[in-house]
mmCIF file with all atom_site columns, C-alpha atoms and ligand atoms in Angstrom:
data_model
loop_
_atom_site.group_PDB
_atom_site.id
_atom_site.type_symbol
_atom_site.label_atom_id
_atom_site.label_alt_id
_atom_site.label_comp_id
_atom_site.label_asym_id
_atom_site.label_entity_id
_atom_site.label_seq_id
_atom_site.pdbx_PDB_ins_code
_atom_site.Cartn_x
_atom_site.Cartn_y
_atom_site.Cartn_z
_atom_site.occupancy
_atom_site.B_iso_or_equiv
_atom_site.pdbx_formal_charge
_atom_site.auth_seq_id
_atom_site.auth_comp_id
_atom_site.auth_asym_id
_atom_site.auth_atom_id
_atom_site.pdbx_PDB_model_num
ATOM   1   C  CA  . MET A 1 1   ? 14.190  7.008   -6.656  1.00 37.00 ? 1   MET A CA  1
ATOM   2   C  CA  . SER A 1 2   ? 15.463  5.272   -9.692  1.00 39.00 ? 2   SER A CA  1
ATOM   3   C  CA  . ARG A 1 3   ? 15.416  6.806   -13.111 1.00 41.00 ? 3   ARG A CA  1
ATOM   4   C  CA  . LYS A 1 4   ? 13.128  4.096   -14.333 1.00 40.00 ? 4   LYS A CA  1
ATOM   5   C  CA  . PHE A 1 5   ? 10.390  4.889   -11.853 1.00 38.00 ? 5   PHE A CA  1
ATOM   6   C  CA  . ALA A 1 6   ? 10.747  8.613   -12.215 1.00 41.00 ? 6   ALA A CA  1
ATOM   7   C  CA  . LEU A 1 7   ? 10.164  8.121   -15.910 1.00 40.00 ? 7   LEU A CA  1
ATOM   8   C  CA  . ALA A 1 8   ? 7.180   5.847   -15.328 1.00 42.00 ? 8   ALA A CA  1
ATOM   9   C  CA  . GLY A 1 9   ? 5.707   8.490   -13.057 1.00 40.00 ? 9   GLY A CA  1
ATOM   10  C  CA  . ALA A 1 10  ? 6.240   11.186  -15.640 1.00 41.00 ? 10  ALA A CA  1
ATOM   11  C  CA  . VAL A 1 11  ? 4.385   9.113   -18.189 1.00 40.00 ? 11  VAL A CA  1
ATOM   12  C  CA  . ALA A 1 12  ? 1.522   8.518   -15.775 1.00 40.00 ? 12  ALA A CA  1
ATOM   13  C  CA  . LEU A 1 13  ? 1.256   12.244  -15.117 1.00 39.00 ? 13  LEU A CA  1
ATOM   14  C  CA  . ALA A 1 14  ? 1.210   13.043  -18.805 1.00 38.00 ? 14  ALA A CA  1
ATOM   15  C  CA  . LEU A 1 15  ? -1.811  10.780  -19.146 1.00 38.00 ? 15  LEU A CA  1
ATOM   16  C  CA  . THR A 1 16  ? -3.738  12.175  -16.218 1.00 38.00 ? 16  THR A CA  1
ATOM   17  C  CA  . VAL A 1 17  ? -3.199  15.944  -16.286 1.00 38.00 ? 17  VAL A CA  1
ATOM   18  C  CA  . THR A 1 18  ? -4.425  18.457  -18.819 1.00 38.00 ? 18  THR A CA  1
ATOM   19  C  CA  . PRO A 1 19  ? -3.225  17.938  -22.401 1.00 39.00 ? 19  PRO A CA  1
ATOM   20  C  CA  . LEU A 1 20  ? -1.523  21.318  -22.140 1.00 40.00 ? 20  LEU A CA  1
ATOM   21  C  CA  . ALA A 1 21  ? 1.060   20.001  -19.694 1.00 40.00 ? 21  ALA A CA  1
ATOM   22  C  CA  . ALA A 1 22  ? 1.595   16.640  -21.346 1.00 41.00 ? 22  ALA A CA  1
ATOM   23  C  CA  . GLY A 1 23  ? 5.095   16.053  -22.554 1.00 42.00 ? 23  GLY A CA  1
ATOM   24  C  CA  . THR A 1 24  ? 6.520   19.329  -21.320 1.00 44.00 ? 24  THR A CA  1
ATOM   25  C  CA  . ALA A 1 25  ? 9.678   19.448  -19.272 1.00 45.00 ? 25  ALA A CA  1
ATOM   26  C  CA  . SER A 1 26  ? 7.915   21.138  -16.373 1.00 48.00 ? 26  SER A CA  1
ATOM   27  C  CA  . ALA A 1 27  ? 5.338   18.362  -16.095 1.00 50.00 ? 27  ALA A CA  1
ATOM   28  C  CA  . ALA A 1 28  ? 8.084   15.758  -15.888 1.00 48.00 ? 28  ALA A CA  1
ATOM   29  C  CA  . THR A 1 29  ? 9.971   17.745  -13.262 1.00 50.00 ? 29  THR A CA  1
ATOM   30  C  CA  . GLN A 1 30  ? 6.936   18.198  -11.071 1.00 49.00 ? 30  GLN A CA  1
ATOM   31  C  CA  . GLN A 1 31  ? 6.076   14.534  -11.192 1.00 47.00 ? 31  GLN A CA  1
ATOM   32  C  CA  . GLU A 1 32  ? 9.635   13.485  -10.459 1.00 51.00 ? 32  GLU A CA  1
ATOM   33  C  CA  . ALA A 1 33  ? 9.432   15.490  -7.269  1.00 55.00 ? 33  ALA A CA  1
ATOM   34  C  CA  . ALA A 1 34  ? 6.045   14.066  -6.366  1.00 74.00 ? 34  ALA A CA  1
ATOM   35  C  CA  . VAL A 1 35  ? 6.462   10.315  -6.870  1.00 91.00 ? 35  VAL A CA  1
ATOM   36  C  CA  . THR A 1 36  ? 7.917   8.447   -3.932  1.00 94.00 ? 36  THR A CA  1
ATOM   37  C  CA  . THR A 1 37  ? 9.104   4.865   -4.250  1.00 96.00 ? 37  THR A CA  1
ATOM   38  C  CA  . VAL A 1 38  ? 8.514   2.583   -1.279  1.00 97.00 ? 38  VAL A CA  1
ATOM   39  C  CA  . TYR A 1 39  ? 10.621  -0.557  -1.310  1.00 98.00 ? 39  TYR A CA  1
ATOM   40  C  CA  . TYR A 1 40  ? 9.088   -3.577  0.345   1.00 98.00 ? 40  TYR A CA  1
ATOM   41  C  CA  . SER A 1 41  ? 10.403  -6.996  1.242   1.00 98.00 ? 41  SER A CA  1
ATOM   42  C  CA  . THR A 1 42  ? 8.492   -10.273 1.041   1.00 98.00 ? 42  THR A CA  1
ATOM   43  C  CA  . ALA A 1 43  ? 11.467  -12.328 2.239   1.00 98.00 ? 43  ALA A CA  1
ATOM   44  C  CA  . SER A 1 44  ? 9.815   -13.060 5.589   1.00 98.00 ? 44  SER A CA  1
ATOM   45  C  CA  . ALA A 1 45  ? 6.398   -13.797 4.090   1.00 98.00 ? 45  ALA A CA  1
ATOM   46  C  CA  . PRO A 1 46  ? 7.219   -16.344 1.387   1.00 98.00 ? 46  PRO A CA  1
ATOM   47  C  CA  . SER A 1 47  ? 3.768   -17.993 1.459   1.00 98.00 ? 47  SER A CA  1
ATOM   48  C  CA  . PHE A 1 48  ? 2.126   -14.712 0.568   1.00 98.00 ? 48  PHE A CA  1
ATOM   49  C  CA  . ARG A 1 49  ? 4.603   -13.279 -1.896  1.00 98.00 ? 49  ARG A CA  1
ATOM   50  C  CA  . SER A 1 50  ? 2.235   -13.521 -4.849  1.00 98.00 ? 50  SER A CA  1
ATOM   51  C  CA  . VAL A 1 51  ? -0.733  -11.996 -3.025  1.00 98.00 ? 51  VAL A CA  1
ATOM   52  C  CA  . ILE A 1 52  ? 1.437   -9.231  -1.559  1.00 98.00 ? 52  ILE A CA  1
ATOM   53  C  CA  . ASN A 1 53  ? 2.690   -8.401  -5.033  1.00 98.00 ? 53  ASN A CA  1
ATOM   54  C  CA  . ALA A 1 54  ? -0.856  -8.516  -6.398  1.00 98.00 ? 54  ALA A CA  1
ATOM   55  C  CA  . GLY A 1 55  ? -2.000  -6.119  -3.677  1.00 98.00 ? 55  GLY A CA  1
ATOM   56  C  CA  . ALA A 1 56  ? 0.924   -3.793  -4.354  1.00 98.00 ? 56  ALA A CA  1
ATOM   57  C  CA  . ALA A 1 57  ? 0.140   -3.880  -8.077  1.00 98.00 ? 57  ALA A CA  1
ATOM   58  C  CA  . ASN A 1 58  ? -3.442  -2.888  -7.304  1.00 98.00 ? 58  ASN A CA  1
ATOM   59  C  CA  . TRP A 1 59  ? -2.172  0.124   -5.398  1.00 98.00 ? 59  TRP A CA  1
ATOM   60  C  CA  . ASN A 1 60  ? 0.307   1.004   -8.132  1.00 98.00 ? 60  ASN A CA  1
ATOM   61  C  CA  . ARG A 1 61  ? -2.489  0.990   -10.689 1.00 98.00 ? 61  ARG A CA  1
ATOM   62  C  CA  . SER A 1 62  ? -4.605  3.166   -8.407  1.00 98.00 ? 62  SER A CA  1
ATOM   63  C  CA  . VAL A 1 63  ? -2.342  5.966   -7.217  1.00 97.00 ? 63  VAL A CA  1
ATOM   64  C  CA  . THR A 1 64  ? 0.246   8.223   -8.806  1.00 96.00 ? 64  THR A CA  1
ATOM   65  C  CA  . ASN A 1 65  ? 2.197   9.832   -5.956  1.00 95.00 ? 65  ASN A CA  1
ATOM   66  C  CA  . VAL A 1 66  ? 3.684   6.654   -4.480  1.00 96.00 ? 66  VAL A CA  1
ATOM   67  C  CA  . ARG A 1 67  ? 5.031   3.481   -6.073  1.00 97.00 ? 67  ARG A CA  1
ATOM   68  C  CA  . LEU A 1 68  ? 5.489   0.163   -4.282  1.00 98.00 ? 68  LEU A CA  1
ATOM   69  C  CA  . VAL A 1 69  ? 8.477   -1.830  -5.493  1.00 98.00 ? 69  VAL A CA  1
ATOM   70  C  CA  . GLU A 1 70  ? 9.609   -5.222  -4.205  1.00 98.00 ? 70  GLU A CA  1
ATOM   71  C  CA  . ARG A 1 71  ? 13.260  -5.198  -3.197  1.00 97.00 ? 71  ARG A CA  1
ATOM   72  C  CA  . ASN A 1 72  ? 14.401  -7.300  -0.294  1.00 92.00 ? 72  ASN A CA  1
ATOM   73  C  CA  . SER A 1 73  ? 17.565  -5.381  0.499   1.00 94.00 ? 73  SER A CA  1
ATOM   74  C  CA  . GLY A 1 74  ? 17.121  -2.060  2.233   1.00 93.00 ? 74  GLY A CA  1
ATOM   75  C  CA  . ALA A 1 75  ? 13.323  -2.193  2.163   1.00 97.00 ? 75  ALA A CA  1
ATOM   76  C  CA  . SER A 1 76  ? 11.486  0.197   4.504   1.00 96.00 ? 76  SER A CA  1
ATOM   77  C  CA  . LEU A 1 77  ? 8.351   -1.948  4.523   1.00 97.00 ? 77  LEU A CA  1
ATOM   78  C  CA  . ARG A 1 78  ? 8.605   -5.598  5.519   1.00 98.00 ? 78  ARG A CA  1
ATOM   79  C  CA  . TYR A 1 79  ? 5.927   -8.284  5.275   1.00 98.00 ? 79  TYR A CA  1
ATOM   80  C  CA  . THR A 1 80  ? 5.943   -11.187 7.701   1.00 98.00 ? 80  THR A CA  1
ATOM   81  C  CA  . GLU A 1 81  ? 3.677   -14.184 8.264   1.00 98.00 ? 81  GLU A CA  1
ATOM   82  C  CA  . GLY A 1 82  ? 2.686   -16.511 11.060  1.00 98.00 ? 82  GLY A CA  1
ATOM   83  C  CA  . ASN A 1 83  ? 0.017   -17.251 13.655  1.00 98.00 ? 83  ASN A CA  1
ATOM   84  C  CA  . ASP A 1 84  ? -1.355  -14.536 15.893  1.00 96.00 ? 84  ASP A CA  1
ATOM   85  C  CA  . PRO A 1 85  ? -4.737  -14.641 17.667  1.00 94.00 ? 85  PRO A CA  1
ATOM   86  C  CA  . ARG A 1 86  ? -5.091  -10.916 17.025  1.00 93.00 ? 86  ARG A CA  1
ATOM   87  C  CA  . GLY A 1 87  ? -5.008  -11.572 13.300  1.00 95.00 ? 87  GLY A CA  1
ATOM   88  C  CA  . SER A 1 88  ? -3.147  -9.649  10.658  1.00 97.00 ? 88  SER A CA  1
ATOM   89  C  CA  . TYR A 1 89  ? -1.812  -6.220  11.492  1.00 96.00 ? 89  TYR A CA  1
ATOM   90  C  CA  . ALA A 1 90  ? 0.267   -3.311  10.325  1.00 96.00 ? 90  ALA A CA  1
ATOM   91  C  CA  . SER A 1 91  ? 2.872   -1.675  12.535  1.00 96.00 ? 91  SER A CA  1
ATOM   92  C  CA  . THR A 1 92  ? 3.668   1.399   10.533  1.00 95.00 ? 92  THR A CA  1
ATOM   93  C  CA  . ASN A 1 93  ? 4.185   5.133   10.450  1.00 92.00 ? 93  ASN A CA  1
ATOM   94  C  CA  . GLY A 1 94  ? 1.588   5.277   7.674   1.00 93.00 ? 94  GLY A CA  1
ATOM   95  C  CA  . HIS A 1 95  ? 4.217   6.562   5.336   1.00 92.00 ? 95  HIS A CA  1
ATOM   96  C  CA  . GLY A 1 96  ? 5.828   3.488   3.884   1.00 95.00 ? 96  GLY A CA  1
ATOM   97  C  CA  . SER A 1 97  ? 7.867   2.271   6.851   1.00 94.00 ? 97  SER A CA  1
ATOM   98  C  CA  . GLY A 1 98  ? 7.153   -0.595  9.190   1.00 96.00 ? 98  GLY A CA  1
ATOM   99  C  CA  . THR A 1 99  ? 6.069   -4.205  9.354   1.00 97.00 ? 99  THR A CA  1
ATOM   100 C  CA  . ILE A 1 100 ? 2.966   -5.919  8.039   1.00 98.00 ? 100 ILE A CA  1
ATOM   101 C  CA  . PHE A 1 101 ? 1.984   -9.250  9.529   1.00 98.00 ? 101 PHE A CA  1
ATOM   102 C  CA  . ILE A 1 102 ? -0.312  -11.677 7.693   1.00 98.00 ? 102 ILE A CA  1
ATOM   103 C  CA  . ASP A 1 103 ? -2.012  -14.273 9.866   1.00 98.00 ? 103 ASP A CA  1
ATOM   104 C  CA  . TYR A 1 104 ? -2.377  -17.808 8.482   1.00 98.00 ? 104 TYR A CA  1
ATOM   105 C  CA  . THR A 1 105 ? -5.817  -18.447 9.959   1.00 97.00 ? 105 THR A CA  1
ATOM   106 C  CA  . GLN A 1 106 ? -7.211  -15.167 8.725   1.00 97.00 ? 106 GLN A CA  1
ATOM   107 C  CA  . ALA A 1 107 ? -5.754  -15.713 5.269   1.00 98.00 ? 107 ALA A CA  1
ATOM   108 C  CA  . ARG A 1 108 ? -7.637  -19.024 5.014   1.00 98.00 ? 108 ARG A CA  1
ATOM   109 C  CA  . GLN A 1 109 ? -10.903 -17.416 6.050   1.00 97.00 ? 109 GLN A CA  1
ATOM   110 C  CA  . TYR A 1 110 ? -10.681 -14.205 4.031   1.00 98.00 ? 110 TYR A CA  1
ATOM   111 C  CA  . ASN A 1 111 ? -9.314  -13.392 0.600   1.00 98.00 ? 111 ASN A CA  1
ATOM   112 C  CA  . PRO A 1 112 ? -5.544  -13.129 1.156   1.00 98.00 ? 112 PRO A CA  1
ATOM   113 C  CA  . THR A 1 113 ? -4.984  -10.533 -1.564  1.00 98.00 ? 113 THR A CA  1
ATOM   114 C  CA  . ARG A 1 114 ? -7.591  -8.312  0.083   1.00 98.00 ? 114 ARG A CA  1
ATOM   115 C  CA  . ILE A 1 115 ? -5.813  -8.766  3.413   1.00 98.00 ? 115 ILE A CA  1
ATOM   116 C  CA  . ALA A 1 116 ? -2.435  -7.872  1.909   1.00 98.00 ? 116 ALA A CA  1
ATOM   117 C  CA  . ALA A 1 117 ? -3.797  -4.856  0.018   1.00 98.00 ? 117 ALA A CA  1
ATOM   118 C  CA  . HIS A 1 118 ? -5.715  -3.701  3.095   1.00 98.00 ? 118 HIS A CA  1
ATOM   119 C  CA  . GLU A 1 119 ? -2.695  -3.885  5.400   1.00 98.00 ? 119 GLU A CA  1
ATOM   120 C  CA  . THR A 1 120 ? -0.654  -2.135  2.720   1.00 98.00 ? 120 THR A CA  1
ATOM   121 C  CA  . GLY A 1 121 ? -3.292  0.598   2.830   1.00 97.00 ? 121 GLY A CA  1
ATOM   122 C  CA  . HIS A 1 122 ? -2.337  1.188   6.479   1.00 96.00 ? 122 HIS A CA  1
ATOM   123 C  CA  . ALA A 1 123 ? 1.312   1.537   5.455   1.00 96.00 ? 123 ALA A CA  1
ATOM   124 C  CA  . LEU A 1 124 ? 0.173   4.146   2.940   1.00 96.00 ? 124 LEU A CA  1
ATOM   125 C  CA  . GLY A 1 125 ? -1.646  6.080   5.664   1.00 94.00 ? 125 GLY A CA  1
ATOM   126 C  CA  . LEU A 1 126 ? -5.253  4.881   5.662   1.00 95.00 ? 126 LEU A CA  1
ATOM   127 C  CA  . PRO A 1 127 ? -7.175  3.922   8.835   1.00 95.00 ? 127 PRO A CA  1
ATOM   128 C  CA  . ASP A 1 128 ? -9.685  1.090   9.242   1.00 96.00 ? 128 ASP A CA  1
ATOM   129 C  CA  . HIS A 1 129 ? -13.317 1.656   8.343   1.00 96.00 ? 129 HIS A CA  1
ATOM   130 C  CA  . TYR A 1 130 ? -15.030 -1.652  9.091   1.00 96.00 ? 130 TYR A CA  1
ATOM   131 C  CA  . SER A 1 131 ? -18.535 -0.323  8.484   1.00 97.00 ? 131 SER A CA  1
ATOM   132 C  CA  . GLY A 1 132 ? -17.760 0.407   4.822   1.00 97.00 ? 132 GLY A CA  1
ATOM   133 C  CA  . PRO A 1 133 ? -18.876 -1.710  1.850   1.00 98.00 ? 133 PRO A CA  1
ATOM   134 C  CA  . CYS A 1 134 ? -16.863 -4.430  0.109   1.00 98.00 ? 134 CYS A CA  1
ATOM   135 C  CA  . SER A 1 135 ? -15.858 -1.909  -2.560  1.00 98.00 ? 135 SER A CA  1
ATOM   136 C  CA  . GLU A 1 136 ? -13.919 -0.069  0.129   1.00 98.00 ? 136 GLU A CA  1
ATOM   137 C  CA  . LEU A 1 137 ? -10.574 -1.747  0.792   1.00 98.00 ? 137 LEU A CA  1
ATOM   138 C  CA  . MET A 1 138 ? -10.206 -0.395  4.317   1.00 97.00 ? 138 MET A CA  1
ATOM   139 C  CA  . SER A 1 139 ? -13.496 -1.961  5.397   1.00 97.00 ? 139 SER A CA  1
ATOM   140 C  CA  . GLY A 1 140 ? -11.297 -5.051  5.754   1.00 97.00 ? 140 GLY A CA  1
ATOM   141 C  CA  . GLY A 1 141 ? -13.153 -7.992  7.245   1.00 96.00 ? 141 GLY A CA  1
ATOM   142 C  CA  . GLY A 1 142 ? -16.250 -5.859  7.904   1.00 97.00 ? 142 GLY A CA  1
ATOM   143 C  CA  . PRO A 1 143 ? -18.218 -7.036  4.854   1.00 97.00 ? 143 PRO A CA  1
ATOM   144 C  CA  . GLY A 1 144 ? -17.396 -10.673 5.680   1.00 97.00 ? 144 GLY A CA  1
ATOM   145 C  CA  . PRO A 1 145 ? -15.319 -13.453 4.130   1.00 97.00 ? 145 PRO A CA  1
ATOM   146 C  CA  . SER A 1 146 ? -17.259 -13.429 0.859   1.00 98.00 ? 146 SER A CA  1
ATOM   147 C  CA  . CYS A 1 147 ? -15.802 -10.009 0.008   1.00 98.00 ? 147 CYS A CA  1
ATOM   148 C  CA  . THR A 1 148 ? -12.821 -10.510 -2.279  1.00 98.00 ? 148 THR A CA  1
ATOM   149 C  CA  . ASN A 1 149 ? -12.286 -6.950  -3.507  1.00 98.00 ? 149 ASN A CA  1
ATOM   150 C  CA  . ALA A 1 150 ? -8.588  -6.053  -3.238  1.00 98.00 ? 150 ALA A CA  1
ATOM   151 C  CA  . VAL A 1 151 ? -8.703  -2.692  -5.003  1.00 98.00 ? 151 VAL A CA  1
ATOM   152 C  CA  . PRO A 1 152 ? -9.056  0.688   -3.264  1.00 98.00 ? 152 PRO A CA  1
ATOM   153 C  CA  . ASN A 1 153 ? -12.102 2.775   -4.170  1.00 98.00 ? 153 ASN A CA  1
ATOM   154 C  CA  . ALA A 1 154 ? -11.971 6.309   -5.563  1.00 98.00 ? 154 ALA A CA  1
ATOM   155 C  CA  . ALA A 1 155 ? -12.003 7.992   -2.146  1.00 98.00 ? 155 ALA A CA  1
ATOM   156 C  CA  . GLU A 1 156 ? -9.166  5.782   -0.900  1.00 98.00 ? 156 GLU A CA  1
ATOM   157 C  CA  . ARG A 1 157 ? -7.084  6.489   -4.003  1.00 98.00 ? 157 ARG A CA  1
ATOM   158 C  CA  . SER A 1 158 ? -7.632  10.189  -3.626  1.00 96.00 ? 158 SER A CA  1
ATOM   159 C  CA  . ARG A 1 159 ? -6.735  10.110  0.069   1.00 95.00 ? 159 ARG A CA  1
ATOM   160 C  CA  . VAL A 1 160 ? -3.470  8.244   -0.533  1.00 95.00 ? 160 VAL A CA  1
ATOM   161 C  CA  . ASN A 1 161 ? -2.485  10.578  -3.347  1.00 94.00 ? 161 ASN A CA  1
ATOM   162 C  CA  . SER A 1 162 ? -3.064  13.513  -0.992  1.00 92.00 ? 162 SER A CA  1
ATOM   163 C  CA  . LEU A 1 163 ? -1.076  11.924  1.813   1.00 91.00 ? 163 LEU A CA  1
ATOM   164 C  CA  . TRP A 1 164 ? 1.857   11.385  -0.539  1.00 92.00 ? 164 TRP A CA  1
ATOM   165 C  CA  . ALA A 1 165 ? 1.633   14.683  -2.362  1.00 90.00 ? 165 ALA A CA  1
ATOM   166 C  CA  . ASN A 1 166 ? 4.686   15.954  -0.497  1.00 81.00 ? 166 ASN A CA  1
ATOM   167 C  CA  . GLY A 1 167 ? 6.776   12.850  -1.035  1.00 77.00 ? 167 GLY A CA  1
ATOM   168 C  CA  . LEU A 1 168 ? 8.939   11.795  1.862   1.00 66.00 ? 168 LEU A CA  1
ATOM   169 C  CA  . VAL A 1 169 ? 8.686   15.073  3.780   1.00 62.00 ? 169 VAL A CA  1
ATOM   170 C  CA  . ALA A 1 170 ? 5.863   13.878  6.008   1.00 55.00 ? 170 ALA A CA  1
ATOM   171 C  CA  . ASN A 1 171 ? 7.833   10.732  6.819   1.00 54.00 ? 171 ASN A CA  1
ATOM   172 C  CA  . GLN A 1 172 ? 9.759   12.525  9.530   1.00 51.00 ? 172 GLN A CA  1
ATOM   173 C  CA  . GLN A 1 173 ? 6.632   13.674  11.316  1.00 58.00 ? 173 GLN A CA  1
ATOM   174 C  CA  . ARG A 1 174 ? 4.724   10.474  11.888  1.00 70.00 ? 174 ARG A CA  1
ATOM   175 C  CA  . ALA A 1 175 ? 4.937   8.075   14.774  1.00 75.00 ? 175 ALA A CA  1
ATOM   176 C  CA  . VAL A 1 176 ? 4.770   4.324   14.308  1.00 82.00 ? 176 VAL A CA  1
ATOM   177 C  CA  . GLU A 1 177 ? 1.524   2.774   15.475  1.00 86.00 ? 177 GLU A CA  1
ATOM   178 C  CA  . THR A 1 178 ? 0.235   -0.759  15.287  1.00 87.00 ? 178 THR A CA  1
ATOM   179 C  CA  . ILE A 1 179 ? -3.187  -1.299  13.738  1.00 87.00 ? 179 ILE A CA  1
ATOM   180 C  CA  . TYR A 1 180 ? -4.505  -4.739  14.636  1.00 85.00 ? 180 TYR A CA  1
ATOM   181 C  CA  . GLY A 1 181 ? -7.225  -6.631  12.875  1.00 79.00 ? 181 GLY A CA  1
ATOM   182 C  CA  . PHE A 1 182 ? -8.444  -6.784  9.346   1.00 87.00 ? 182 PHE A CA  1
HETATM 183 ZN ZN1 . ZN  B 2 .   ? -6.873  -2.709  9.113   1.00 70.60 ? 201 ZN  B ZN1 1
#
């Protein structure tokens, strides 16, 4: 992790934990250990670069234990685009590694930022929950094309923070699986 992001994480922690811990050396150290940076590449999804970045920004504003940073070289998470009758999908270990595919047809029918943020949610460890409301990001296409929400709800934020509480440690223990559909 770069110094810059470690520092940003430390600042975020200082704002969210008890005032007692704010600004102390121990708070900064703990947060440095907790924040994991996931580098992602949009090089193979040029049409969707802006919506991918918007989705990543939504996640970055929502969670504290993982940061998504665009960097095409050496990225563990790669976005791609094209046509696939199965729609968009995420092939990922749920811990920041893998490939996300965004389908052209689906992105014309549904809000593309919601698609990108939803698929990114899989890369962060969340499963689908199509029966959920529009306010839930992982309900995906369940609420229909009129749903444009691209921000995770409180439960989703909490779940991702928990999944990333141990940084990269869990990365070794997860198998890659492909989650089709949106
Ligand atoms: Zn999904």
